[in-house]
Amino acid sequence: MKEFKQIVEAYENCKELGKKAALATVVQVIGSAYRRPGARMLVTEDGNLTGAISGGCLEGDALRKAQMVIFQQKSMLVTYDTTDEDDQKFGVGLGCNGIIHVLIEPLDFLDQSNPVELIKEAVKGRETSLLLTLFSVPNSRSEQIGTVFLQKGNHQYGNTERIHSQLWLKLKHEIQAFDQNTSQIHVYPEFDELSVFFELVKPSVRLLLFGAGNDTIPVAKLAELLGFELILIDGRKTMATPARFPSAKEIIVSPADELESKIECDLNTVALLMTHNFEYEVAVLADLQKYMIPYIGILGPKKKTEKLIDRLQSQGMKVSKENLYAPIGLEIGAETSEEIALSILAEIKAVLNKKQPIFLRDKQGPIHEIGV
C-alpha cells in the first residue's frame, strides 16, 4: 500500500509537469523472484523510477523497455527467464531461478480509467478492492489488454470494452463470487490462453498504538517505514505530540474511559498496549473486545496480562485470548527499545500473513507460495 501511494504521488507530479510515464507491473512469477505479482514501478520519460519490480536487477532493463512503451504508446509483456544458469544473456544477472512476467503500460493522463487512476481509487478509504489485469503470455509480442477494471464494494471503475464479451460475462460471475483471502491468477484456454490477475488491494494496516513513552517512538518509526497508518493514543498531552510522533496520522489524547467513541477498528487494524499504566490498559482492553481485530499485543510479563484478563472477567466480561499476544513480540533476543520494536512489528507481520516464524533456511520448498 505504501508503494501504491508513492506511485500515485509520482503520477500526479507527472500530470502536473506534463511528463509522460508508463507503469510496470509484475503480473506472474513462476519459481523464485525478489518481488511477487502486484509489485509495481512508475517510469517517466526522463528515466525517474518510483517503486520497484525486483531487488534492483530488473529495473535497468525495464526502464529501457518502458521508455519504448512511452514512445510507441503500446503496452507490452516482458518475460525474464532466469531458470537458465546462463542468465547473463539478459544482461541483468538475476540469479533468481525463476520466470518473471512484467506488464508495461503507457499512461494516458486523459483516460480516467488508466491503471494508476484505478489504483488511486483503490487506495482511497479503508475498503478492500479487487483489481483486474489481463495479459497473454503466448501472445506477449502483441499489445496487451492490461489493467482495466476495479471492483470496490458496490462500485465499479474502469473500461472493459477491450475484453471479449463472452469472457467478460465469465469474469463478472467470478468477480461476484470472489471471496479469496489472497490474489489469484486464472488462465482461460478458450480465450487464447489469456491470463487474468485478480489482485486484492487491501488498505494499509492501521496501528492503534496506546502509549506515548520513549519506548514507543521506535515502534512508530518502524511502522512508518512499513507503511502502516499510525493512530497514537495516550492520556498525557505533554507526551502525545506531533513533535515526538511526526508520522502519526492522528493523535488522540484522552482518558481511557472516553476512548470508546474515538477509535475505529476493522480487519486490517492491530493494537499495541504499551502505556505502562495498568488501569488505562484495563479500560482499553475492554473496549477492544468489541471488535474483531487480528492482533492485540500487550507489553509486559504474562502475569500482567493474566491480571488484566482476571479484572475484566471479574466484571463479567468474556475476554477472547485468540488474538492476544503477550508477552509481545517474537523471541529474537531483543534488549533495546529499537530491537523490541523490530520483534513487535515482525510478529504483527507474521500474524497478518498467517505465517509461523522460522528460519528460511529450514523451510522445505520455495520461499514463496506457488503461483501468486
Short mmCIF file of C-alpha atoms in Angstrom, two decimals:
data_model
loop_
_atom_site.label_atom_id
_atom_site.label_comp_id
_atom_site.label_asym_id
_atom_site.label_seq_id
_atom_site.Cartn_x
_atom_site.Cartn_y
_atom_site.Cartn_z
CA MET A 1 0.00 0.00 0.00
CA LYS A 2 2.87 2.39 0.77
CA GLU A 3 4.33 1.73 -2.70
CA PHE A 4 0.93 2.33 -4.32
CA LYS A 5 0.62 5.71 -2.61
CA GLN A 6 4.14 6.68 -3.69
CA ILE A 7 3.30 5.73 -7.29
CA VAL A 8 0.09 7.77 -7.21
CA GLU A 9 2.03 10.76 -5.87
CA ALA A 10 4.65 10.43 -8.62
CA TYR A 11 1.89 10.06 -11.21
CA GLU A 12 0.19 13.26 -10.06
CA ASN A 13 3.52 15.04 -10.29
CA CYS A 14 3.95 13.79 -13.88
CA LYS A 15 0.48 15.07 -14.78
CA GLU A 16 1.27 18.47 -13.35
CA LEU A 17 4.58 18.73 -15.23
CA GLY A 18 3.24 17.18 -18.44
CA LYS A 19 5.84 14.43 -18.23
CA LYS A 20 4.97 11.15 -19.99
CA ALA A 21 5.09 7.92 -17.97
CA ALA A 22 4.47 4.18 -18.00
CA LEU A 23 3.61 1.63 -15.33
CA ALA A 24 5.47 -1.68 -14.99
CA THR A 25 3.67 -4.44 -13.07
CA VAL A 26 4.85 -7.91 -12.08
CA VAL A 27 1.84 -9.96 -13.17
CA GLN A 28 3.13 -13.52 -12.77
CA VAL A 29 6.08 -15.32 -11.23
CA ILE A 30 6.99 -18.96 -11.71
CA GLY A 31 9.71 -20.10 -9.36
CA SER A 32 11.83 -17.72 -7.32
CA ALA A 33 11.92 -13.93 -7.60
CA TYR A 34 12.60 -11.00 -5.29
CA ARG A 35 9.16 -9.41 -5.80
CA ARG A 36 5.79 -11.10 -6.27
CA PRO A 37 2.81 -10.34 -8.54
CA GLY A 38 1.43 -6.89 -7.81
CA ALA A 39 4.82 -5.21 -7.41
CA ARG A 40 4.85 -2.01 -9.47
CA MET A 41 7.16 0.69 -10.74
CA LEU A 42 6.31 4.03 -12.36
CA VAL A 43 8.77 5.06 -15.07
CA THR A 44 8.96 8.59 -16.51
CA GLU A 45 10.16 9.52 -19.97
CA ASP A 46 13.33 11.02 -18.49
CA GLY A 47 14.16 7.88 -16.52
CA ASN A 48 12.88 8.55 -13.00
CA LEU A 49 11.66 5.45 -11.13
CA THR A 50 9.13 5.13 -8.31
CA GLY A 51 8.53 1.72 -6.77
CA ALA A 52 10.34 -1.49 -7.66
CA ILE A 53 9.73 -4.74 -9.52
CA SER A 54 12.82 -6.56 -8.26
CA GLY A 55 15.74 -6.15 -5.90
CA GLY A 56 17.38 -3.81 -8.40
CA CYS A 57 18.38 -6.27 -11.12
CA LEU A 58 15.38 -5.84 -13.45
CA GLU A 59 14.89 -2.10 -13.15
CA GLY A 60 17.53 -1.05 -15.70
CA ASP A 61 16.21 -3.28 -18.47
CA ALA A 62 12.58 -2.49 -17.59
CA LEU A 63 13.39 1.22 -17.74
CA ARG A 64 14.59 0.93 -21.33
CA LYS A 65 11.52 -1.07 -22.34
CA ALA A 66 9.20 1.31 -20.52
CA GLN A 67 10.66 4.24 -22.45
CA MET A 68 9.94 2.30 -25.64
CA VAL A 69 6.34 1.80 -24.46
CA ILE A 70 6.05 5.53 -23.76
CA PHE A 71 7.36 6.34 -27.25
CA GLN A 72 5.12 3.82 -29.04
CA GLN A 73 2.12 4.24 -26.68
CA LYS A 74 1.56 0.46 -26.80
CA SER A 75 1.67 -1.92 -23.85
CA MET A 76 3.99 -4.91 -23.84
CA LEU A 77 4.63 -8.03 -21.79
CA VAL A 78 8.28 -8.69 -20.95
CA THR A 79 9.47 -12.08 -19.72
CA TYR A 80 12.65 -12.61 -17.73
CA ASP A 81 13.57 -16.30 -17.62
CA THR A 82 16.36 -16.97 -15.16
CA THR A 83 15.85 -20.71 -14.86
CA ASP A 84 18.70 -20.99 -17.35
CA GLU A 85 22.01 -20.91 -15.49
CA ASP A 86 23.31 -18.59 -18.19
CA ASP A 87 21.02 -15.72 -17.19
CA GLN A 88 23.71 -13.23 -18.15
CA LYS A 89 22.32 -13.38 -21.67
CA PHE A 90 19.65 -10.94 -20.44
CA GLY A 91 22.34 -8.57 -19.28
CA VAL A 92 20.81 -8.40 -15.82
CA GLY A 93 22.39 -11.29 -13.91
CA LEU A 94 19.33 -12.10 -11.83
CA GLY A 95 20.36 -15.36 -10.22
CA CYS A 96 16.77 -15.87 -9.05
CA ASN A 97 15.99 -19.14 -10.83
CA GLY A 98 12.51 -18.03 -11.80
CA ILE A 99 10.35 -16.75 -14.64
CA ILE A 100 9.05 -13.21 -14.16
CA HIS A 101 6.37 -11.72 -16.41
CA VAL A 102 6.26 -7.91 -16.32
CA LEU A 103 3.47 -5.93 -17.96
CA ILE A 104 4.41 -2.39 -19.06
CA GLU A 105 1.56 0.01 -19.86
CA PRO A 106 1.63 3.60 -21.15
CA LEU A 107 -0.30 6.10 -19.03
CA ASP A 108 -2.77 8.37 -20.77
CA PHE A 109 -3.48 11.27 -18.41
CA LEU A 110 -6.75 12.00 -20.21
CA ASP A 111 -8.03 8.47 -19.57
CA GLN A 112 -9.77 8.34 -16.18
CA SER A 113 -9.59 4.52 -16.37
CA ASN A 114 -5.83 4.23 -16.84
CA PRO A 115 -4.04 1.84 -14.44
CA VAL A 116 -2.88 4.47 -11.95
CA GLU A 117 -6.29 6.15 -11.86
CA LEU A 118 -7.73 2.76 -10.86
CA ILE A 119 -5.02 2.32 -8.22
CA LYS A 120 -5.74 5.84 -6.93
CA GLU A 121 -9.37 4.83 -6.43
CA ALA A 122 -8.34 1.55 -4.79
CA VAL A 123 -6.21 3.22 -2.10
CA LYS A 124 -8.93 5.67 -1.04
CA GLY A 125 -10.55 4.85 2.28
CA ARG A 126 -10.26 1.52 4.06
CA GLU A 127 -12.20 -0.86 1.83
CA THR A 128 -10.59 -3.87 0.14
CA SER A 129 -10.71 -3.68 -3.66
CA LEU A 130 -10.35 -6.20 -6.48
CA LEU A 131 -8.20 -5.08 -9.41
CA LEU A 132 -8.17 -6.99 -12.71
CA THR A 133 -5.20 -7.09 -15.08
CA LEU A 134 -5.36 -9.10 -18.32
CA PHE A 135 -2.30 -10.34 -20.18
CA SER A 136 -1.31 -13.07 -22.63
CA VAL A 137 1.95 -14.96 -22.25
CA PRO A 138 1.61 -16.87 -25.58
CA ASN A 139 0.90 -13.56 -27.34
CA SER A 140 3.43 -11.48 -25.45
CA ARG A 141 4.54 -9.71 -28.63
CA SER A 142 1.03 -8.32 -29.14
CA GLU A 143 -0.41 -5.29 -27.39
CA GLN A 144 -1.84 -6.33 -24.00
CA ILE A 145 -5.28 -5.55 -22.59
CA GLY A 146 -3.71 -4.64 -19.26
CA THR A 147 -5.14 -3.20 -16.04
CA VAL A 148 -8.73 -2.31 -16.89
CA PHE A 149 -11.17 -2.92 -14.02
CA LEU A 150 -11.64 -2.23 -10.32
CA GLN A 151 -14.39 -3.55 -8.04
CA LYS A 152 -14.66 -1.67 -4.73
CA GLY A 153 -17.66 -2.53 -2.63
CA ASN A 154 -20.71 -1.97 -4.82
CA HIS A 155 -18.84 0.41 -7.11
CA GLN A 156 -17.09 -0.45 -10.38
CA TYR A 157 -14.43 1.51 -12.23
CA GLY A 158 -12.61 1.04 -15.50
CA ASN A 159 -13.18 0.29 -19.15
CA THR A 160 -13.94 -3.28 -20.21
CA GLU A 161 -14.57 -2.59 -23.91
CA ARG A 162 -11.38 -4.39 -24.95
CA ILE A 163 -12.40 -7.60 -23.19
CA HIS A 164 -14.23 -10.21 -25.28
CA SER A 165 -17.92 -10.06 -24.36
CA GLN A 166 -18.13 -13.78 -23.54
CA LEU A 167 -15.03 -13.58 -21.36
CA TRP A 168 -16.43 -10.52 -19.57
CA LEU A 169 -19.61 -12.43 -18.72
CA LYS A 170 -17.43 -15.12 -17.19
CA LEU A 171 -15.30 -12.60 -15.32
CA LYS A 172 -18.32 -10.78 -13.89
CA HIS A 173 -19.51 -14.04 -12.37
CA GLU A 174 -16.06 -14.71 -10.88
CA ILE A 175 -15.83 -11.18 -9.50
CA GLN A 176 -19.15 -11.62 -7.70
CA ALA A 177 -18.05 -14.97 -6.27
CA PHE A 178 -14.52 -13.89 -5.39
CA ASP A 179 -14.03 -14.28 -1.65
CA GLN A 180 -10.45 -15.43 -1.51
CA ASN A 181 -8.05 -14.02 1.06
CA THR A 182 -5.25 -13.82 -1.48
CA SER A 183 -4.81 -12.66 -5.05
CA GLN A 184 -5.26 -15.23 -7.82
CA ILE A 185 -4.21 -15.79 -11.44
CA HIS A 186 -6.71 -17.58 -13.69
CA VAL A 187 -5.93 -18.77 -17.21
CA TYR A 188 -8.66 -19.05 -19.85
CA PRO A 189 -7.58 -21.54 -22.57
CA GLU A 190 -10.78 -20.95 -24.55
CA PHE A 191 -9.83 -17.26 -24.93
CA ASP A 192 -6.40 -17.58 -26.48
CA GLU A 193 -4.76 -18.62 -23.20
CA LEU A 194 -5.49 -15.21 -21.74
CA SER A 195 -4.45 -14.78 -18.10
CA VAL A 196 -6.32 -12.63 -15.60
CA PHE A 197 -4.63 -11.37 -12.44
CA PHE A 198 -7.31 -10.96 -9.75
CA GLU A 199 -5.47 -8.71 -7.32
CA LEU A 200 -6.75 -7.93 -3.85
CA VAL A 201 -5.80 -4.42 -2.81
CA LYS A 202 -6.12 -4.17 0.96
CA PRO A 203 -6.00 -0.94 2.95
CA SER A 204 -2.92 -0.04 4.95
CA VAL A 205 -2.51 -1.76 8.29
CA ARG A 206 -3.91 0.61 10.89
CA LEU A 207 -1.84 0.53 14.06
CA LEU A 208 -3.52 1.69 17.27
CA LEU A 209 -0.52 2.49 19.45
CA PHE A 210 -1.58 3.02 23.06
CA GLY A 211 1.32 4.69 24.79
CA ALA A 212 3.47 7.73 24.04
CA GLY A 213 6.52 6.86 26.11
CA ASN A 214 10.05 6.90 24.74
CA ASP A 215 9.93 3.15 24.07
CA THR A 216 7.09 3.58 21.56
CA ILE A 217 8.98 6.09 19.37
CA PRO A 218 10.99 3.31 17.59
CA VAL A 219 7.72 1.42 17.06
CA ALA A 220 6.23 4.49 15.37
CA LYS A 221 9.32 4.98 13.18
CA LEU A 222 9.40 1.35 12.04
CA ALA A 223 5.64 1.36 11.43
CA GLU A 224 6.10 4.38 9.14
CA LEU A 225 8.84 2.55 7.23
CA LEU A 226 6.45 -0.36 6.68
CA GLY A 227 3.65 1.93 5.50
CA PHE A 228 1.36 1.40 8.50
CA GLU A 229 -1.28 4.01 9.33
CA LEU A 230 -0.40 5.09 12.85
CA ILE A 231 -3.01 6.26 15.37
CA LEU A 232 -1.34 7.27 18.65
CA ILE A 233 -3.42 7.22 21.83
CA ASP A 234 -2.39 8.40 25.29
CA GLY A 235 -3.80 10.36 28.20
CA ARG A 236 -0.76 12.62 28.53
CA LYS A 237 -0.85 15.67 26.26
CA THR A 238 2.78 16.51 27.02
CA MET A 239 3.90 13.12 25.65
CA ALA A 240 1.49 12.51 22.78
CA THR A 241 2.62 15.33 20.48
CA PRO A 242 3.34 15.71 16.73
CA ALA A 243 6.90 16.71 17.60
CA ARG A 244 7.52 13.31 19.21
CA PHE A 245 5.41 11.33 16.74
CA PRO A 246 5.55 13.16 13.38
CA SER A 247 4.44 10.10 11.41
CA ALA A 248 1.15 9.68 13.27
CA LYS A 249 -1.90 10.17 11.07
CA GLU A 250 -3.88 11.02 14.19
CA ILE A 251 -3.04 11.66 17.84
CA ILE A 252 -5.78 11.06 20.38
CA VAL A 253 -5.26 12.49 23.87
CA SER A 254 -7.96 11.10 26.08
CA PRO A 255 -8.73 9.44 29.39
CA ALA A 256 -9.23 5.71 28.97
CA ASP A 257 -12.93 5.82 29.88
CA GLU A 258 -13.65 8.22 26.99
CA LEU A 259 -11.87 6.27 24.25
CA GLU A 260 -14.67 4.02 23.03
CA SER A 261 -16.19 6.60 20.69
CA LYS A 262 -12.82 7.87 19.47
CA ILE A 263 -11.22 4.75 18.00
CA GLU A 264 -12.16 2.85 14.85
CA CYS A 265 -11.23 -0.75 14.05
CA ASP A 266 -11.53 -3.08 11.08
CA LEU A 267 -10.00 -6.39 9.99
CA ASN A 268 -6.80 -4.56 8.98
CA THR A 269 -6.36 -2.95 12.38
CA VAL A 270 -3.89 -4.06 15.07
CA ALA A 271 -3.42 -2.70 18.57
CA LEU A 272 -0.42 -2.34 20.88
CA LEU A 273 -0.87 -1.72 24.60
CA MET A 274 2.35 -0.04 25.72
CA THR A 275 1.18 2.61 28.22
CA HIS A 276 2.85 1.18 31.36
CA ASN A 277 -0.44 2.11 33.04
CA PHE A 278 -2.40 -0.91 34.25
CA GLU A 279 -5.72 0.86 34.86
CA TYR A 280 -5.58 2.58 31.47
CA GLU A 281 -5.00 -0.74 29.73
CA VAL A 282 -7.85 -2.44 31.58
CA ALA A 283 -10.24 0.06 30.02
CA VAL A 284 -8.55 -0.18 26.60
CA LEU A 285 -8.65 -3.97 26.54
CA ALA A 286 -12.34 -3.87 27.49
CA ASP A 287 -13.06 -1.54 24.55
CA LEU A 288 -11.09 -3.69 22.12
CA GLN A 289 -13.18 -6.75 22.98
CA LYS A 290 -16.00 -5.18 20.95
CA TYR A 291 -14.02 -5.51 17.73
CA MET A 292 -12.83 -8.46 15.64
CA ILE A 293 -9.23 -7.42 15.11
CA PRO A 294 -6.49 -9.97 14.37
CA TYR A 295 -3.83 -8.76 16.78
CA ILE A 296 -3.67 -7.18 20.23
CA GLY A 297 -0.14 -7.03 21.66
CA ILE A 298 0.42 -6.28 25.33
CA LEU A 299 3.81 -5.15 26.62
CA GLY A 300 4.97 -6.70 29.87
CA PRO A 301 5.16 -10.13 31.54
CA LYS A 302 2.49 -12.83 31.31
CA LYS A 303 1.38 -12.14 34.87
CA LYS A 304 0.36 -8.61 33.92
CA THR A 305 -1.84 -9.86 31.06
CA GLU A 306 -3.35 -12.50 33.34
CA LYS A 307 -4.22 -9.78 35.83
CA LEU A 308 -5.81 -7.69 33.05
CA ILE A 309 -7.94 -10.64 31.97
CA ASP A 310 -8.87 -11.55 35.54
CA ARG A 311 -10.00 -7.98 36.21
CA LEU A 312 -12.27 -7.93 33.15
CA GLN A 313 -13.64 -11.41 33.82
CA SER A 314 -14.43 -10.42 37.40
CA GLN A 315 -16.55 -7.65 35.89
CA GLY A 316 -18.49 -10.24 33.88
CA MET A 317 -16.72 -9.66 30.58
CA LYS A 318 -15.68 -12.53 28.33
CA VAL A 319 -12.14 -11.94 27.04
CA SER A 320 -11.04 -13.53 23.77
CA LYS A 321 -7.49 -14.83 24.01
CA GLU A 322 -7.07 -15.97 20.40
CA ASN A 323 -5.92 -12.58 19.20
CA LEU A 324 -3.94 -11.68 22.34
CA TYR A 325 -0.14 -11.71 22.03
CA ALA A 326 1.53 -11.28 25.39
CA PRO A 327 4.34 -11.06 26.14
CA ILE A 328 4.54 -9.06 22.95
CA GLY A 329 6.92 -9.77 20.04
CA LEU A 330 8.99 -12.59 18.60
CA GLU A 331 11.86 -14.15 20.52
CA ILE A 332 14.92 -12.63 18.85
CA GLY A 333 16.87 -11.75 21.98
CA ALA A 334 15.69 -8.12 21.88
CA GLU A 335 17.02 -5.81 24.60
CA THR A 336 16.87 -2.19 23.44
CA SER A 337 13.66 -0.36 22.56
CA GLU A 338 14.67 -0.45 18.88
CA GLU A 339 15.20 -4.21 18.99
CA ILE A 340 11.91 -4.69 20.82
CA ALA A 341 10.16 -2.61 18.15
CA LEU A 342 11.65 -4.91 15.50
CA SER A 343 10.39 -8.04 17.29
CA ILE A 344 6.91 -6.50 17.69
CA LEU A 345 6.49 -5.44 14.06
CA ALA A 346 7.87 -8.80 12.86
CA GLU A 347 5.26 -10.58 14.98
CA ILE A 348 2.48 -8.39 13.58
CA LYS A 349 3.55 -9.18 10.00
CA ALA A 350 3.66 -12.91 10.78
CA VAL A 351 0.18 -12.85 12.31
CA LEU A 352 -1.38 -10.82 9.49
CA ASN A 353 0.25 -13.06 6.86
CA LYS A 354 -0.73 -16.20 8.80
CA LYS A 355 2.87 -17.40 8.95
CA GLN A 356 4.69 -19.40 11.61
CA PRO A 357 8.07 -17.65 12.03
CA ILE A 358 11.02 -19.89 11.20
CA PHE A 359 14.48 -19.54 9.73
CA LEU A 360 14.02 -19.58 5.96
CA ARG A 361 16.99 -21.92 5.65
CA ASP A 362 14.88 -24.52 7.48
CA LYS A 363 11.84 -24.13 5.23
CA GLN A 364 11.11 -27.00 2.88
CA GLY A 365 10.38 -25.96 -0.70
CA PRO A 366 10.28 -22.46 -2.18
CA ILE A 367 10.23 -19.32 -0.04
CA HIS A 368 7.00 -18.04 -1.62
CA GLU A 369 3.74 -19.84 -2.19
CA ILE A 370 3.24 -21.42 -5.61
CA GLY A 371 1.57 -19.03 -8.08
CA VAL A 372 0.66 -15.63 -6.70
#
